[in-house]
Amino acid sequence: MSYRFAPPLTGMGSADPRPVSARHAADAYDATGARYLRYADGTNDRPLEFSSRYAFADRTLWSRIEASLVALHAGGRRAIRILDIGCGPGTWTLRTARRAAELGFTAIECRGIDPSPGMIALAKQAAPGVESSAIGLTFEVTDLHTALASEDDHGADLVLCLYGVFNHLAAPLRASAAQALARVNGGTLIVTARSVGSLPTIY
């Protein structure tokens, strides 16, 4: 198993290259620290026994991710590239990578990005718990647009952009974000957003 962790962005204020909305969201998530794991992921250390307040949505979402992995493997694929935009503490990145290894993928490349240094630090701490020589992980502190600009057209087999990511984007950035996600998607793209009246995000 290999880990390639990019260093966090340095400098804040006008020198920080992240959009203002990304910096503000990152500050909110940084402030929650490890408490976010309990808030969003529950307290169960079994990753597929969903126990958070979002358990129903998590199970529904996982069934679609699982179906995508199974279909790729059934089609003869043994290498997969997974891109998780707004990965937070790495929960879905690591869960998906682990399942891909269990299914028999032999080359699993995962890239998780998030504008929150605190969340990426949690993801890096959790990464060694995914034990497989087939898995290569990269976690980076950056924003959605910067991350996707460095991605090849249709370069990822599975692209995740889950829960509050789009809710945290400033309205003028959402259309270009959707276009960028579609451009890099080479297989399955799963995007979720919170609707009016749903539980608020931590931000």
PDB file of N, CA and C in Angstrom, residues 108-147:
ATOM      1  N   ILE A 108      -5.744   0.047  -7.253  1.00  0.00           N
ATOM      2  CA  ILE A 108      -6.786   0.979  -6.817  1.00  0.00           C
ATOM      3  C   ILE A 108      -6.131   2.310  -6.489  1.00  0.00           C
ATOM      4  N   GLU A 109      -6.386   3.293  -7.324  1.00  0.00           N
ATOM      5  CA  GLU A 109      -5.815   4.629  -7.109  1.00  0.00           C
ATOM      6  C   GLU A 109      -6.917   5.550  -6.608  1.00  0.00           C
ATOM      7  N   CYS A 110      -6.706   6.140  -5.446  1.00  0.00           N
ATOM      8  CA  CYS A 110      -7.707   7.016  -4.836  1.00  0.00           C
ATOM      9  C   CYS A 110      -7.112   8.390  -4.569  1.00  0.00           C
ATOM     10  N   ARG A 111      -7.853   9.413  -4.945  1.00  0.00           N
ATOM     11  CA  ARG A 111      -7.457  10.790  -4.642  1.00  0.00           C
ATOM     12  C   ARG A 111      -8.588  11.467  -3.899  1.00  0.00           C
ATOM     13  N   GLY A 112      -8.308  11.898  -2.681  1.00  0.00           N
ATOM     14  CA  GLY A 112      -9.285  12.643  -1.904  1.00  0.00           C
ATOM     15  C   GLY A 112      -8.807  14.065  -1.718  1.00  0.00           C
ATOM     16  N   ILE A 113      -9.690  15.036  -1.950  1.00  0.00           N
ATOM     17  CA  ILE A 113      -9.314  16.438  -1.774  1.00  0.00           C
ATOM     18  C   ILE A 113     -10.353  17.129  -0.893  1.00  0.00           C
ATOM     19  N   ASP A 114      -9.890  18.124  -0.149  1.00  0.00           N
ATOM     20  CA  ASP A 114     -10.780  18.906   0.701  1.00  0.00           C
ATOM     21  C   ASP A 114     -10.074  20.225   1.020  1.00  0.00           C
ATOM     22  N   PRO A 115     -10.815  21.330   1.125  1.00  0.00           N
ATOM     23  CA  PRO A 115     -10.169  22.599   1.465  1.00  0.00           C
ATOM     24  C   PRO A 115      -9.809  22.725   2.941  1.00  0.00           C
ATOM     25  N   SER A 116     -10.234  21.770   3.766  1.00  0.00           N
ATOM     26  CA  SER A 116      -9.993  21.849   5.203  1.00  0.00           C
ATOM     27  C   SER A 116      -8.735  21.078   5.602  1.00  0.00           C
ATOM     28  N   PRO A 117      -7.686  21.759   6.057  1.00  0.00           N
ATOM     29  CA  PRO A 117      -6.494  21.048   6.538  1.00  0.00           C
ATOM     30  C   PRO A 117      -6.808  20.095   7.693  1.00  0.00           C
ATOM     31  N   GLY A 118      -7.751  20.482   8.545  1.00  0.00           N
ATOM     32  CA  GLY A 118      -8.108  19.621   9.658  1.00  0.00           C
ATOM     33  C   GLY A 118      -8.720  18.312   9.210  1.00  0.00           C
ATOM     34  N   MET A 119      -9.594  18.362   8.208  1.00  0.00           N
ATOM     35  CA  MET A 119     -10.220  17.140   7.707  1.00  0.00           C
ATOM     36  C   MET A 119      -9.201  16.249   6.995  1.00  0.00           C
ATOM     37  N   ILE A 120      -8.312  16.863   6.229  1.00  0.00           N
ATOM     38  CA  ILE A 120      -7.287  16.075   5.538  1.00  0.00           C
ATOM     39  C   ILE A 120      -6.352  15.422   6.546  1.00  0.00           C
ATOM     40  N   ALA A 121      -6.061  16.100   7.645  1.00  0.00           N
ATOM     41  CA  ALA A 121      -5.231  15.494   8.690  1.00  0.00           C
ATOM     42  C   ALA A 121      -5.912  14.245   9.258  1.00  0.00           C
ATOM     43  N   LEU A 122      -7.230  14.308   9.456  1.00  0.00           N
ATOM     44  CA  LEU A 122      -7.966  13.138   9.937  1.00  0.00           C
ATOM     45  C   LEU A 122      -7.941  12.012   8.913  1.00  0.00           C
ATOM     46  N   ALA A 123      -8.056  12.360   7.642  1.00  0.00           N
ATOM     47  CA  ALA A 123      -8.014  11.344   6.586  1.00  0.00           C
ATOM     48  C   ALA A 123      -6.664  10.633   6.577  1.00  0.00           C
ATOM     49  N   LYS A 124      -5.598  11.397   6.736  1.00  0.00           N
ATOM     50  CA  LYS A 124      -4.263  10.798   6.751  1.00  0.00           C
ATOM     51  C   LYS A 124      -4.076   9.890   7.959  1.00  0.00           C
ATOM     52  N   GLN A 125      -4.652  10.279   9.088  1.00  0.00           N
ATOM     53  CA  GLN A 125      -4.556   9.448  10.281  1.00  0.00           C
ATOM     54  C   GLN A 125      -5.282   8.123  10.089  1.00  0.00           C
ATOM     55  N   ALA A 126      -6.402   8.160   9.357  1.00  0.00           N
ATOM     56  CA  ALA A 126      -7.205   6.952   9.158  1.00  0.00           C
ATOM     57  C   ALA A 126      -6.669   6.055   8.053  1.00  0.00           C
ATOM     58  N   ALA A 127      -5.875   6.618   7.140  1.00  0.00           N
ATOM     59  CA  ALA A 127      -5.429   5.879   5.959  1.00  0.00           C
ATOM     60  C   ALA A 127      -4.719   4.564   6.260  1.00  0.00           C
ATOM     61  N   PRO A 128      -3.831   4.485   7.253  1.00  0.00           N
ATOM     62  CA  PRO A 128      -3.156   3.211   7.508  1.00  0.00           C
ATOM     63  C   PRO A 128      -4.096   2.073   7.895  1.00  0.00           C
ATOM     64  N   GLY A 129      -5.333   2.400   8.279  1.00  0.00           N
ATOM     65  CA  GLY A 129      -6.290   1.354   8.622  1.00  0.00           C
ATOM     66  C   GLY A 129      -6.819   0.594   7.427  1.00  0.00           C
ATOM     67  N   VAL A 130      -6.567   1.097   6.228  1.00  0.00           N
ATOM     68  CA  VAL A 130      -6.972   0.398   5.008  1.00  0.00           C
ATOM     69  C   VAL A 130      -5.779  -0.436   4.556  1.00  0.00           C
ATOM     70  N   GLU A 131      -5.824  -1.705   4.857  1.00  0.00           N
ATOM     71  CA  GLU A 131      -4.667  -2.562   4.653  1.00  0.00           C
ATOM     72  C   GLU A 131      -4.801  -3.366   3.364  1.00  0.00           C
ATOM     73  N   SER A 132      -4.110  -2.921   2.328  1.00  0.00           N
ATOM     74  CA  SER A 132      -4.075  -3.656   1.075  1.00  0.00           C
ATOM     75  C   SER A 132      -2.930  -3.121   0.232  1.00  0.00           C
ATOM     76  N   SER A 133      -2.138  -4.028  -0.298  1.00  0.00           N
ATOM     77  CA  SER A 133      -1.034  -3.610  -1.167  1.00  0.00           C
ATOM     78  C   SER A 133      -1.542  -3.073  -2.491  1.00  0.00           C
ATOM     79  N   ALA A 134      -2.824  -3.289  -2.777  1.00  0.00           N
ATOM     80  CA  ALA A 134      -3.390  -2.842  -4.054  1.00  0.00           C
ATOM     81  C   ALA A 134      -3.780  -1.376  -4.041  1.00  0.00           C
ATOM     82  N   ILE A 135      -3.829  -0.763  -2.859  1.00  0.00           N
ATOM     83  CA  ILE A 135      -4.402   0.577  -2.735  1.00  0.00           C
ATOM     84  C   ILE A 135      -3.322   1.649  -2.661  1.00  0.00           C
ATOM     85  N   GLY A 136      -3.459   2.653  -3.493  1.00  0.00           N
ATOM     86  CA  GLY A 136      -2.635   3.855  -3.416  1.00  0.00           C
ATOM     87  C   GLY A 136      -3.515   5.041  -3.086  1.00  0.00           C
ATOM     88  N   LEU A 137      -3.184   5.777  -2.039  1.00  0.00           N
ATOM     89  CA  LEU A 137      -4.005   6.883  -1.564  1.00  0.00           C
ATOM     90  C   LEU A 137      -3.283   8.215  -1.666  1.00  0.00           C
ATOM     91  N   THR A 138      -3.999   9.224  -2.086  1.00  0.00           N
ATOM     92  CA  THR A 138      -3.502  10.588  -2.061  1.00  0.00           C
ATOM     93  C   THR A 138      -4.558  11.465  -1.407  1.00  0.00           C
ATOM     94  N   PHE A 139      -4.174  12.224  -0.376  1.00  0.00           N
ATOM     95  CA  PHE A 139      -5.065  13.193   0.241  1.00  0.00           C
ATOM     96  C   PHE A 139      -4.423  14.570   0.149  1.00  0.00           C
ATOM     97  N   GLU A 140      -5.190  15.555  -0.326  1.00  0.00           N
ATOM     98  CA  GLU A 140      -4.640  16.886  -0.575  1.00  0.00           C
ATOM     99  C   GLU A 140      -5.560  17.977  -0.038  1.00  0.00           C
ATOM    100  N   VAL A 141      -4.957  19.046   0.455  1.00  0.00           N
ATOM    101  CA  VAL A 141      -5.702  20.243   0.836  1.00  0.00           C
ATOM    102  C   VAL A 141      -5.775  21.148  -0.385  1.00  0.00           C
ATOM    103  N   THR A 142      -6.946  21.238  -0.972  1.00  0.00           N
ATOM    104  CA  THR A 142      -7.156  22.131  -2.111  1.00  0.00           C
ATOM    105  C   THR A 142      -8.661  22.259  -2.330  1.00  0.00           C
ATOM    106  N   ASP A 143      -9.063  23.153  -3.222  1.00  0.00           N
ATOM    107  CA  ASP A 143     -10.479  23.347  -3.484  1.00  0.00           C
ATOM    108  C   ASP A 143     -10.903  22.569  -4.725  1.00  0.00           C
ATOM    109  N   LEU A 144     -12.186  22.470  -4.921  1.00  0.00           N
ATOM    110  CA  LEU A 144     -12.759  21.670  -6.010  1.00  0.00           C
ATOM    111  C   LEU A 144     -12.236  22.084  -7.372  1.00  0.00           C
ATOM    112  N   HIS A 145     -12.300  23.366  -7.691  1.00  0.00           N
ATOM    113  CA  HIS A 145     -11.915  23.816  -9.030  1.00  0.00           C
ATOM    114  C   HIS A 145     -10.431  23.586  -9.302  1.00  0.00           C
ATOM    115  N   THR A 146      -9.587  23.861  -8.333  1.00  0.00           N
ATOM    116  CA  THR A 146      -8.148  23.636  -8.522  1.00  0.00           C
ATOM    117  C   THR A 146      -7.858  22.165  -8.717  1.00  0.00           C
ATOM    118  N   ALA A 147      -8.477  21.318  -7.919  1.00  0.00           N
ATOM    119  CA  ALA A 147      -8.250  19.879  -8.031  1.00  0.00           C
ATOM    120  C   ALA A 147      -8.687  19.350  -9.388  1.00  0.00           C
TER     121      ALA A 147
END
